[in-house]
Amino acid sequence: MSKTLYVSDLDGTLLQPDARLSTRTVAMLNEAIAEGKLFTPATARTPATVASILASVNTSLPVIVMTGAALWDPRTGIYSRLRLFKPEDARRLIDVYIADNIPSFVYSLRDNMITIRHIGEMTPLQREFLAERRSSPYKHVEEGGVTRELDDIILLYSMLDNRRGEETYEKTRRLPGVRAQFYHDIYGDKTAILEAFSPEATKAKAMRALAESIGADKIVAFGDNVNDLPMMREADIAVAVDNAIDRVKEEADIVIGPNTDDSVAKFILDH
């Protein structure tokens, strides 16, 4: 019997503009899951925000978090399939950020808990970002920079003005053992998001590994932005929401309605 895994990006794809699931989307997802359909999100977010977003969704599958750097089981809180930097690659990358005074959050995983450290001088936006996460039961904020313990680093995450973000991206994307990403998302067109991961940490690879582990022989992937393209290319059917950037819609097999119209949940329920 054929088994299809449905994998959706969150922000701009499954979520409403207020970064929440609508009640209609929750109801349709739960109806589809009750029928036996296999669904999970794939997101750049960490469990600190994913847990509350998915609280009403009855999925039994691990969630692809941190852009594929790990799977996270919302029922147990356990991480699996971690894809960390090699220590020497992390050191090389961090040295570039420090030399160029690029403020960045450094995420590690210790004892099944995300630890956040920071390098460089925080911008007001970064201070606000950190303040919102200090009380999270899923994250521990550690004061001070990164001078030791480079064997547990998952990712570097920065929000920068476009010029500095692009300059740093060009410097880091060719570093061995580093997969850099530069794009715009929830902070608007003037603030770039710069991320760096191990080359093994991708939504596409995590999605494929999850599909194989549950015996799914077909994958349908939904996205809206450039960081969803590798996952969509890996899928058997790539679906873009109507509000996706043009590049994503051009590469998609199917374009559905916008995220504001519960389009992903409708597609999964009716497919």
Short mmCIF file of C-alpha atoms in Angstrom, two decimals:
data_model
loop_
_atom_site.label_atom_id
_atom_site.label_comp_id
_atom_site.label_asym_id
_atom_site.label_seq_id
_atom_site.Cartn_x
_atom_site.Cartn_y
_atom_site.Cartn_z
CA MET A 1 0.00 0.00 0.00
CA SER A 2 1.36 3.41 -0.98
CA LYS A 3 2.24 5.81 1.85
CA THR A 4 2.62 9.55 1.25
CA LEU A 5 4.44 11.90 3.60
CA TYR A 6 3.23 15.52 3.54
CA VAL A 7 5.87 18.03 4.67
CA SER A 8 5.16 21.76 4.97
CA ASP A 9 7.22 24.80 5.75
CA LEU A 10 5.64 26.94 8.48
CA ASP A 11 6.18 30.69 8.09
CA GLY A 12 4.55 32.02 4.95
CA THR A 13 3.28 28.56 3.98
CA LEU A 14 1.20 26.83 6.66
CA LEU A 15 0.98 29.68 9.16
CA GLN A 16 -1.12 32.81 8.99
CA PRO A 17 0.67 36.21 8.88
CA ASP A 18 0.46 36.38 12.70
CA ALA A 19 2.62 33.20 12.85
CA ARG A 20 -0.25 31.04 14.09
CA LEU A 21 -2.25 28.17 12.69
CA SER A 22 -5.83 29.12 11.93
CA THR A 23 -8.57 27.08 13.59
CA ARG A 24 -9.61 25.84 10.13
CA THR A 25 -6.11 24.62 9.33
CA VAL A 26 -5.89 22.80 12.68
CA ALA A 27 -9.27 21.15 12.09
CA MET A 28 -8.40 20.07 8.55
CA LEU A 29 -4.96 18.75 9.52
CA ASN A 30 -6.43 16.74 12.37
CA GLU A 31 -9.11 15.35 10.07
CA ALA A 32 -6.46 14.33 7.53
CA ILE A 33 -4.29 12.75 10.26
CA ALA A 34 -7.33 10.86 11.62
CA GLU A 35 -7.81 9.44 8.11
CA GLY A 36 -4.26 8.08 8.29
CA LYS A 37 -2.39 10.75 6.37
CA LEU A 38 1.21 11.38 7.40
CA PHE A 39 2.01 15.03 8.08
CA THR A 40 4.83 16.98 9.66
CA PRO A 41 6.28 20.50 9.37
CA ALA A 42 9.81 21.38 8.28
CA THR A 43 10.94 24.71 9.65
CA ALA A 44 13.88 26.93 10.50
CA ARG A 45 12.28 27.42 13.91
CA THR A 46 13.33 25.62 17.08
CA PRO A 47 10.95 23.76 19.45
CA ALA A 48 10.74 26.93 21.57
CA THR A 49 8.11 28.26 19.17
CA VAL A 50 7.16 25.07 17.31
CA ALA A 51 5.75 23.47 20.48
CA SER A 52 3.07 26.12 20.96
CA ILE A 53 2.28 26.38 17.24
CA LEU A 54 1.59 22.64 16.99
CA ALA A 55 -0.06 22.21 20.38
CA SER A 56 -3.48 21.48 18.84
CA VAL A 57 -2.26 19.33 15.94
CA ASN A 58 -2.40 15.57 16.49
CA THR A 59 0.68 14.65 14.49
CA SER A 60 2.60 11.63 15.75
CA LEU A 61 5.68 12.25 13.60
CA PRO A 62 8.88 14.05 14.54
CA VAL A 63 9.14 17.65 13.33
CA ILE A 64 12.01 18.75 11.09
CA VAL A 65 13.47 21.71 13.01
CA MET A 66 16.34 24.17 12.58
CA THR A 67 16.25 23.78 8.79
CA GLY A 68 16.96 20.08 9.00
CA ALA A 69 19.71 20.13 11.62
CA ALA A 70 17.55 17.86 13.80
CA LEU A 71 14.27 16.05 14.21
CA TRP A 72 12.25 16.80 17.34
CA ASP A 73 9.46 14.67 18.79
CA PRO A 74 6.75 16.94 20.29
CA ARG A 75 5.37 14.04 22.35
CA THR A 76 8.63 13.27 24.16
CA GLY A 77 10.70 16.42 23.64
CA ILE A 78 13.60 14.28 22.38
CA TYR A 79 15.90 15.36 19.53
CA SER A 80 17.21 12.89 16.98
CA ARG A 81 19.20 12.84 13.73
CA LEU A 82 21.44 15.71 14.86
CA ARG A 83 23.71 17.18 12.20
CA LEU A 84 26.36 19.24 14.00
CA PHE A 85 29.38 21.15 12.73
CA LYS A 86 32.73 19.47 12.94
CA PRO A 87 34.71 21.44 15.57
CA GLU A 88 37.36 22.60 13.10
CA ASP A 89 34.70 23.86 10.68
CA ALA A 90 32.86 25.69 13.48
CA ARG A 91 36.10 27.34 14.58
CA ARG A 92 36.87 28.56 11.05
CA LEU A 93 33.39 29.97 10.64
CA ILE A 94 33.29 31.69 14.04
CA ASP A 95 36.72 33.24 13.40
CA VAL A 96 35.33 34.93 10.27
CA TYR A 97 32.36 36.32 12.20
CA ILE A 98 34.60 37.60 15.01
CA ALA A 99 37.15 39.15 12.64
CA ASP A 100 34.40 41.04 10.78
CA ASN A 101 32.48 41.89 13.99
CA ILE A 102 29.35 40.11 12.78
CA PRO A 103 26.88 39.75 15.66
CA SER A 104 25.41 36.27 15.68
CA PHE A 105 23.64 33.75 17.86
CA VAL A 106 25.40 30.41 18.21
CA TYR A 107 23.10 27.44 18.88
CA SER A 108 24.32 24.26 20.55
CA LEU A 109 22.56 21.18 21.91
CA ARG A 110 23.55 19.92 25.35
CA ASP A 111 21.69 17.26 27.32
CA ASN A 112 18.72 17.57 24.95
CA MET A 113 18.51 21.34 25.60
CA ILE A 114 19.31 24.12 23.13
CA THR A 115 21.92 26.53 24.45
CA ILE A 116 22.25 29.99 22.90
CA ARG A 117 25.49 31.93 23.03
CA HIS A 118 26.32 35.18 21.25
CA ILE A 119 29.33 36.63 19.43
CA GLY A 120 29.77 40.31 18.57
CA GLU A 121 27.78 43.24 19.91
CA MET A 122 24.03 42.67 19.76
CA THR A 123 21.83 44.93 17.67
CA PRO A 124 18.52 46.20 19.11
CA LEU A 125 16.67 43.63 16.99
CA GLN A 126 18.86 40.84 18.36
CA ARG A 127 18.32 42.01 21.94
CA GLU A 128 14.58 41.89 21.35
CA PHE A 129 14.90 38.44 19.76
CA LEU A 130 16.84 37.12 22.76
CA ALA A 131 14.55 38.70 25.35
CA GLU A 132 11.59 36.83 23.88
CA ARG A 133 13.41 33.52 24.35
CA ARG A 134 14.99 33.86 27.78
CA SER A 135 12.02 32.34 29.59
CA SER A 136 11.55 29.43 27.18
CA PRO A 137 11.69 25.96 28.76
CA TYR A 138 13.21 24.72 25.50
CA LYS A 139 16.25 27.02 25.48
CA HIS A 140 19.02 28.08 27.83
CA VAL A 141 20.76 31.41 27.26
CA GLU A 142 24.42 31.34 28.24
CA GLU A 143 26.13 34.67 28.74
CA GLY A 144 29.51 35.24 27.14
CA GLY A 145 31.03 34.38 23.81
CA VAL A 146 32.19 31.16 22.23
CA THR A 147 35.68 30.15 23.28
CA ARG A 148 35.23 26.44 24.00
CA GLU A 149 33.02 23.41 23.37
CA LEU A 150 32.85 23.59 19.59
CA ASP A 151 31.74 19.98 19.18
CA ASP A 152 28.05 20.64 19.88
CA ILE A 153 27.28 23.58 17.56
CA ILE A 154 24.17 23.27 15.42
CA LEU A 155 23.93 26.63 13.69
CA LEU A 156 24.81 30.30 13.59
CA TYR A 157 21.88 32.70 13.13
CA SER A 158 22.09 36.43 12.43
CA MET A 159 19.75 39.24 11.43
CA LEU A 160 21.74 41.90 9.60
CA ASP A 161 21.31 44.79 7.20
CA ASN A 162 21.46 43.60 3.61
CA ARG A 163 24.95 44.80 2.77
CA ARG A 164 26.69 43.21 5.76
CA GLY A 165 24.63 40.08 5.44
CA GLU A 166 25.52 39.60 1.78
CA GLU A 167 29.21 40.36 2.36
CA THR A 168 29.42 37.78 5.16
CA TYR A 169 27.47 35.25 3.12
CA GLU A 170 29.96 35.56 0.26
CA LYS A 171 32.85 35.01 2.69
CA THR A 172 31.35 32.00 4.44
CA ARG A 173 29.52 30.10 1.72
CA ARG A 174 32.79 28.69 0.33
CA LEU A 175 34.22 27.62 3.68
CA PRO A 176 34.73 23.85 3.94
CA GLY A 177 32.17 22.12 6.12
CA VAL A 178 29.76 25.07 6.03
CA ARG A 179 26.37 25.50 4.35
CA ALA A 180 25.47 29.18 4.44
CA GLN A 181 22.06 30.70 3.66
CA PHE A 182 21.15 34.33 2.97
CA TYR A 183 17.52 35.32 2.50
CA HIS A 184 14.69 37.62 3.60
CA ASP A 185 11.73 36.47 5.64
CA ILE A 186 9.83 37.69 8.68
CA TYR A 187 11.92 40.84 9.25
CA GLY A 188 11.21 42.44 5.87
CA ASP A 189 13.26 43.33 2.81
CA LYS A 190 15.83 45.53 4.57
CA THR A 191 16.91 42.95 7.14
CA ALA A 192 18.62 39.82 5.87
CA ILE A 193 18.72 36.50 7.68
CA LEU A 194 22.12 34.84 7.60
CA GLU A 195 22.39 31.22 8.69
CA ALA A 196 25.18 28.67 8.69
CA PHE A 197 24.88 24.90 9.16
CA SER A 198 26.74 21.70 8.55
CA PRO A 199 26.31 20.64 4.90
CA GLU A 200 24.37 17.60 6.18
CA ALA A 201 21.78 19.81 7.89
CA THR A 202 19.10 20.39 5.25
CA LYS A 203 15.34 20.10 5.18
CA ALA A 204 15.68 17.89 2.11
CA LYS A 205 17.96 15.32 3.75
CA ALA A 206 15.98 15.27 6.99
CA MET A 207 12.74 14.87 5.05
CA ARG A 208 14.12 11.96 3.02
CA ALA A 209 15.47 10.26 6.16
CA LEU A 210 12.12 10.63 7.91
CA ALA A 211 10.25 9.25 4.89
CA GLU A 212 12.52 6.20 4.78
CA SER A 213 12.18 5.60 8.53
CA ILE A 214 8.36 5.46 8.35
CA GLY A 215 8.20 3.58 5.04
CA ALA A 216 6.71 6.42 2.97
CA ASP A 217 7.24 5.92 -0.76
CA LYS A 218 6.05 9.36 -1.88
CA ILE A 219 6.69 12.87 -0.55
CA VAL A 220 4.66 16.03 -1.10
CA ALA A 221 6.46 19.19 0.06
CA PHE A 222 5.05 22.71 0.46
CA GLY A 223 7.04 25.95 0.56
CA ASP A 224 7.20 29.67 -0.13
CA ASN A 225 10.81 30.83 0.07
CA VAL A 226 14.27 30.09 -1.28
CA ASN A 227 15.26 27.99 1.72
CA ASP A 228 12.41 25.58 0.86
CA LEU A 229 13.66 24.86 -2.67
CA PRO A 230 16.04 21.95 -1.84
CA MET A 231 13.23 20.22 0.06
CA MET A 232 10.78 20.82 -2.77
CA ARG A 233 13.25 19.49 -5.35
CA GLU A 234 13.71 16.33 -3.29
CA ALA A 235 9.96 15.72 -3.09
CA ASP A 236 7.91 13.75 -5.58
CA ILE A 237 5.43 16.63 -5.75
CA ALA A 238 6.52 20.22 -5.03
CA VAL A 239 3.70 22.57 -4.06
CA ALA A 240 4.05 26.35 -3.75
CA VAL A 241 1.57 28.61 -2.05
CA ASP A 242 0.38 31.54 -4.15
CA ASN A 243 2.20 34.06 -1.95
CA ALA A 244 5.54 32.31 -2.56
CA ILE A 245 8.37 34.16 -4.23
CA ASP A 246 8.41 33.85 -8.03
CA ARG A 247 11.41 31.52 -8.08
CA VAL A 248 9.62 29.00 -5.87
CA LYS A 249 6.42 29.13 -7.92
CA GLU A 250 8.40 28.65 -11.13
CA GLU A 251 10.00 25.46 -9.81
CA ALA A 252 6.87 24.02 -8.21
CA ASP A 253 4.80 21.26 -9.80
CA ILE A 254 1.63 22.80 -8.40
CA VAL A 255 0.72 26.30 -7.19
CA ILE A 256 -2.17 26.45 -4.73
CA GLY A 257 -3.87 29.33 -2.93
CA PRO A 258 -2.14 31.62 -0.42
CA ASN A 259 -1.24 30.76 3.14
CA THR A 260 -4.02 33.07 4.34
CA ASP A 261 -6.61 30.74 2.75
CA ASP A 262 -5.63 27.53 4.65
CA SER A 263 -4.45 26.22 1.29
CA VAL A 264 -1.91 23.66 2.49
CA ALA A 265 -4.32 21.97 4.89
CA LYS A 266 -7.03 21.92 2.20
CA PHE A 267 -4.63 20.27 -0.25
CA ILE A 268 -3.57 17.59 2.25
CA LEU A 269 -7.14 16.80 3.23
CA ASP A 270 -8.37 16.58 -0.38
CA HIS A 271 -5.30 14.95 -2.01
#
